[in-house]
Coordinates of N, CA, C and O in Angstrom, one line a residue:
M49 N 110.0 109.7 109.8 CA 110.6 108.7 109.0 C 109.6 107.9 108.2 O 109.7 107.6 107.1
L50 N 108.5 107.6 108.9 CA 107.3 106.9 108.3 C 106.8 107.7 107.1 O 106.5 107.2 106.0
M51 N 106.6 109.0 107.3 CA 106.0 109.9 106.3 C 107.0 110.0 105.1 O 106.5 110.1 103.9
K52 N 108.3 110.0 105.3 CA 109.3 110.1 104.3 C 109.2 108.8 103.4 O 109.2 108.9 102.2
N53 N 109.1 107.7 104.0 CA 109.0 106.4 103.2 C 107.6 106.3 102.5 O 107.5 105.7 101.5
L54 N 106.6 106.9 103.1 CA 105.2 106.8 102.5 C 105.2 107.6 101.2 O 104.5 107.2 100.3
K55 N 106.0 108.7 101.1 CA 106.0 109.4 99.9 C 106.6 108.6 98.7 O 106.1 108.6 97.6
F56 N 107.6 107.8 99.1 CA 108.2 106.9 98.0 C 107.2 105.8 97.6 O 107.2 105.5 96.4
V57 N 106.5 105.3 98.6 CA 105.5 104.2 98.2 C 104.4 104.8 97.4 O 104.0 104.2 96.4
T58 N 104.0 106.0 97.7 CA 102.9 106.7 96.9 C 103.4 107.0 95.5 O 102.7 106.8 94.5
L59 N 104.7 107.4 95.4 CA 105.2 107.7 94.1 C 105.3 106.4 93.2 O 105.0 106.4 92.1
A60 N 105.8 105.4 93.9 CA 105.9 104.1 93.2 C 104.6 103.6 92.7 O 104.4 103.1 91.6
A61 N 103.6 103.7 93.6 CA 102.2 103.2 93.2 C 101.6 104.1 92.1 O 101.0 103.5 91.2
T62 N 101.9 105.4 92.1 CA 101.5 106.2 91.0 C 102.1 105.9 89.7 O 101.4 105.8 88.7
I63 N 103.4 105.6 89.7 CA 104.1 105.2 88.5 C 103.6 103.9 88.0 O 103.3 103.7 86.8
I64 N 103.4 102.9 88.9 CA 102.9 101.6 88.5 C 101.5 101.8 87.9 O 101.1 101.1 86.9
G65 N 100.6 102.6 88.5 CA 99.3 102.9 88.0 C 99.3 103.5 86.6 O 98.5 103.1 85.7
I66 N 100.2 104.4 86.3 CA 100.3 105.1 85.0 C 100.8 104.1 84.0 O 100.2 104.0 82.9
V67 N 101.7 103.3 84.3 CA 102.2 102.2 83.4 C 101.1 101.2 83.1 O 100.9 100.8 81.9
T68 N 100.3 100.9 84.1 CA 99.2 100.0 83.9 C 98.1 100.6 83.0 O 97.6 99.9 82.1
L69 N 97.8 101.8 83.1 CA 96.9 102.5 82.3 C 97.4 102.5 80.8 O 96.6 102.3 79.9
F70 N 98.6 102.8 80.6 CA 99.2 102.8 79.3 C 99.1 101.4 78.7 O 98.8 101.2 77.5
G71 N 99.4 100.4 79.5 CA 99.3 99.0 79.0 C 97.9 98.7 78.6 O 97.6 98.0 77.6
A72 N 96.9 99.1 79.4 CA 95.5 98.8 79.1 C 95.1 99.6 77.8 O 94.4 99.0 77.0
A73 N 95.6 100.8 77.6 CA 95.3 101.5 76.4 C 95.9 100.9 75.2 O 95.2 100.8 74.1
V74 N 97.1 100.4 75.3 CA 97.7 99.6 74.2 C 96.9 98.4 73.8 O 96.7 98.0 72.7
G75 N 96.5 97.7 74.9 CA 95.7 96.5 74.7 C 94.4 96.8 74.0 O 93.9 96.1 73.1
L76 N 93.7 97.9 74.4 CA 92.4 98.3 73.8 C 92.7 98.7 72.3 O 91.9 98.3 71.4
M77 N 93.8 99.4 72.1 CA 94.1 99.8 70.7 C 94.3 98.6 69.8 O 93.9 98.5 68.7
N78 N 95.0 97.6 70.4 CA 95.2 96.3 69.6 C 93.9 95.6 69.3 O 93.7 95.1 68.2
I79 N 93.0 95.5 70.3 CA 91.7 94.9 70.1 C 90.9 95.6 69.0 O 90.4 95.0 68.1
M80 N 91.0 97.0 69.0 CA 90.2 97.7 68.0 C 90.9 97.6 66.6 O 90.2 97.6 65.6
L81 N 92.2 97.5 66.6 CA 92.9 97.4 65.3 C 92.5 96.1 64.7 O 92.2 96.0 63.5
V82 N 92.5 95.0 65.4 CA 92.1 93.7 64.9 C 90.7 93.7 64.5 O 90.3 93.2 63.4
S83 N 89.8 94.4 65.2 CA 88.4 94.5 64.9 C 88.2 95.2 63.5 O 87.4 94.8 62.7
V84 N 88.9 96.3 63.3 CA 88.8 97.1 62.1 C 89.4 96.2 60.9 O 88.8 96.1 59.8
T85 N 90.5 95.6 61.2 CA 91.2 94.8 60.1 C 90.3 93.6 59.7 O 90.2 93.3 58.5
E86 N 89.7 93.0 60.6 CA 88.8 91.8 60.3 C 87.5 92.2 59.7 O 86.8 91.4 59.1
R87 N 87.1 93.5 59.8 CA 85.8 93.9 59.3 C 85.9 94.9 58.2 O 85.0 95.7 58.0
T88 N 86.9 94.8 57.4 CA 87.1 95.7 56.2 C 86.0 95.5 55.2 O 85.5 96.4 54.6
R89 N 85.5 94.2 55.1 CA 84.4 94.0 54.1 C 83.1 94.7 54.6 O 82.4 95.3 53.8
E90 N 82.8 94.6 55.9 CA 81.7 95.2 56.4 C 81.7 96.8 56.3 O 80.8 97.4 55.9
I91 N 82.9 97.3 56.5 CA 83.1 98.8 56.3 C 82.9 99.1 54.9 O 82.3 100.1 54.5
G92 N 83.5 98.3 54.0 CA 83.3 98.6 52.5 C 81.8 98.5 52.1 O 81.4 99.4 51.3
V93 N 81.1 97.5 52.6 CA 79.7 97.4 52.2 C 78.9 98.6 52.8 O 78.1 99.2 52.1
R94 N 79.2 99.0 54.0 CA 78.5 100.2 54.6 C 78.8 101.5 53.8 O 77.9 102.3 53.6
K95 N 80.1 101.6 53.4 CA 80.4 102.8 52.6 C 79.7 102.8 51.2 O 79.3 103.8 50.7
A96 N 79.6 101.5 50.7 CA 79.0 101.4 49.3 C 77.5 101.7 49.3 O 77.0 102.2 48.3
I97 N 76.9 101.5 50.5 CA 75.4 101.8 50.5 C 75.2 103.2 51.1 O 74.1 103.6 51.3
G98 N 76.3 104.0 51.3 CA 76.1 105.4 51.6 C 76.5 105.8 53.0 O 76.2 107.0 53.4
A99 N 77.1 105.0 53.8 CA 77.5 105.4 55.2 C 78.6 106.4 55.1 O 79.5 106.3 54.3
K100 N 78.6 107.4 55.9 CA 79.6 108.4 56.0 C 80.8 107.8 56.8 O 80.6 107.0 57.7
T101 N 82.0 108.3 56.5 CA 83.2 107.9 57.2 C 83.0 108.2 58.7 O 83.4 107.4 59.6
Q102 N 82.4 109.4 59.0 CA 82.2 109.8 60.4 C 81.3 108.8 61.2 O 81.6 108.4 62.3
T103 N 80.3 108.2 60.5 CA 79.4 107.3 61.1 C 80.2 106.0 61.5 O 80.0 105.4 62.5
I104 N 81.0 105.6 60.6 CA 81.8 104.3 60.8 C 82.8 104.6 62.0 O 83.0 103.7 62.9
K105 N 83.4 105.8 62.0 CA 84.3 106.1 63.1 C 83.5 106.1 64.5 O 84.0 105.6 65.5
Y106 N 82.3 106.6 64.5 CA 81.5 106.7 65.7 C 81.2 105.2 66.1 O 81.1 105.0 67.3
Q107 N 80.9 104.4 65.2 CA 80.6 103.0 65.5 C 81.8 102.3 66.3 O 81.6 101.7 67.4
F108 N 83.0 102.5 65.8 CA 84.2 101.9 66.4 C 84.5 102.6 67.7 O 85.0 102.0 68.7
L109 N 84.3 104.0 67.8 CA 84.5 104.7 69.1 C 83.5 104.1 70.1 O 83.9 103.9 71.3
F110 N 82.2 103.9 69.7 CA 81.3 103.4 70.7 C 81.7 102.0 71.1 O 81.6 101.7 72.3
E111 N 82.2 101.2 70.2 CA 82.6 99.8 70.6 C 83.8 99.9 71.6 O 83.8 99.1 72.6
S112 N 84.7 100.8 71.4 CA 85.9 100.8 72.3 C 85.4 101.4 73.6 O 86.0 100.9 74.7
I113 N 84.5 102.3 73.7 CA 84.0 102.8 75.0 C 83.3 101.6 75.7 O 83.5 101.5 76.9
M114 N 82.5 100.9 75.0 CA 81.8 99.8 75.6 C 82.7 98.7 76.1 O 82.5 98.2 77.3
I115 N 83.8 98.4 75.4 CA 84.8 97.4 75.9 C 85.4 97.9 77.1 O 85.6 97.2 78.1
G116 N 85.8 99.2 77.2 CA 86.4 99.8 78.4 C 85.5 99.8 79.6 O 85.9 99.5 80.7
Q117 N 84.2 100.1 79.4 CA 83.3 100.1 80.5 C 83.0 98.7 81.0 O 82.9 98.5 82.2
L118 N 82.9 97.7 80.1 CA 82.7 96.4 80.5 C 83.9 95.8 81.3 O 83.7 95.1 82.2
E119 N 85.1 96.2 80.8 CA 86.3 95.8 81.5 C 86.3 96.4 82.9 O 86.7 95.7 83.9
G120 N 85.9 97.7 83.1 CA 85.9 98.3 84.4 C 84.8 97.6 85.3 O 85.1 97.4 86.5
F121 N 83.7 97.3 84.7 CA 82.7 96.6 85.5 C 83.1 95.2 85.9 O 82.9 94.8 87.1
W122 N 83.8 94.5 85.0 CA 84.4 93.2 85.3 C 85.4 93.3 86.5 O 85.3 92.5 87.4
N123 N 86.3 94.3 86.4 CA 87.3 94.4 87.5 C 86.6 94.8 88.8 O 87.0 94.3 89.9
Y124 N 85.6 95.6 88.8 CA 84.9 96.0 90.0 C 84.2 94.8 90.6 O 84.2 94.6 91.8
S125 N 83.6 94.0 89.8 CA 82.9 92.8 90.2 C 83.9 91.8 90.9 O 83.7 91.3 92.0
W126 N 85.1 91.6 90.3 CA 86.1 90.7 90.9 C 86.6 91.2 92.2 O 86.9 90.5 93.1
N127 N 86.8 92.5 92.3 CA 87.3 93.1 93.5 C 86.2 93.0 94.6 O 86.6 92.7 95.8
T128 N 85.0 93.1 94.3 CA 83.9 92.9 95.3 C 83.9 91.5 95.7 O 83.7 91.2 96.9
I129 N 84.0 90.5 94.8 CA 84.0 89.1 95.2 C 85.2 88.8 96.1 O 85.1 88.1 97.0
G130 N 86.4 89.4 95.7 CA 87.6 89.2 96.5 C 87.4 89.8 97.9 O 87.9 89.1 98.9
N131 N 86.8 90.9 98.1 CA 86.5 91.5 99.4 C 85.6 90.6 100.2 O 85.7 90.4 101.4
A132 N 84.6 90.0 99.5 CA 83.6 89.1 100.2 C 84.3 87.9 100.7 O 84.1 87.4 101.8
V133 N 85.2 87.3 99.8 CA 85.9 86.1 100.2 C 86.9 86.4 101.4 O 87.0 85.7 102.4
S134 N 87.5 87.5 101.3 CA 88.5 88.0 102.4 C 87.7 88.2 103.7 O 88.2 87.8 104.7
S135 N 86.5 88.7 103.6 CA 85.7 88.9 104.8 C 85.3 87.6 105.4 O 85.3 87.4 106.6
M136 N 84.9 86.7 104.5 CA 84.4 85.3 105.0 C 85.6 84.6 105.7 O 85.4 83.8 106.6
L137 N 86.8 84.8 105.2 CA 88.0 84.1 105.7 C 88.5 84.9 106.9 O 89.5 84.5 107.5
R138 N 87.9 86.0 107.2 CA 88.3 86.9 108.3 C 89.8 87.4 108.2 O 90.5 87.4 109.1
S139 N 90.1 87.7 106.9 CA 91.4 88.2 106.6 C 91.4 89.7 106.8 O 90.3 90.3 106.6
S140 N 92.5 90.3 107.0 CA 92.6 91.8 107.1 C 92.8 92.4 105.8 O 92.8 93.7 105.7
F141 N 93.0 91.7 104.7 CA 93.2 92.2 103.4 C 91.9 92.5 102.7 O 91.3 91.6 102.1
V142 N 91.5 93.7 102.7 CA 90.3 94.2 102.0 C 90.6 95.4 101.3 O 91.2 96.3 101.9
I143 N 90.1 95.6 100.1 CA 90.4 96.8 99.3 C 89.4 97.9 99.9 O 88.2 97.7 99.8
P144 N 89.9 99.0 100.4 CA 89.1 100.0 101.0 C 88.4 100.9 99.9 O 89.0 101.7 99.3
W145 N 87.1 100.6 99.6 CA 86.4 101.4 98.6 C 86.1 102.8 99.0 O 86.0 103.7 98.2
I146 N 86.0 103.0 100.3 CA 85.6 104.4 100.8 C 86.7 105.4 100.6 O 86.5 106.5 100.2
G147 N 87.9 104.9 100.7 CA 89.1 105.8 100.5 C 89.4 106.2 99.1 O 90.2 107.0 98.8
C148 N 88.8 105.5 98.1 CA 89.2 105.7 96.7 C 88.5 106.9 96.2 O 87.5 107.3 96.4

């Protein structure tokens, strides 16, 4: 009975994780859309002095990758701090990094 219920919990956690990833992707797309919209003059100046379209695309791709990596590092840091606080309070709630 325990294993039967564990399958439902695992399925629910997977669905929640997928929805969260899609939400993060939409948020990142919105950040990059605002970034491109606000920097149209910069893009125009770069194209006027001879920058290729592909170079400008690579710039924004690099920025989106950096935003994603910094967000991941930020979340990892907060989880580590949370584990430290939980350990200091002698709580049993600790995120198991070894099992991930």
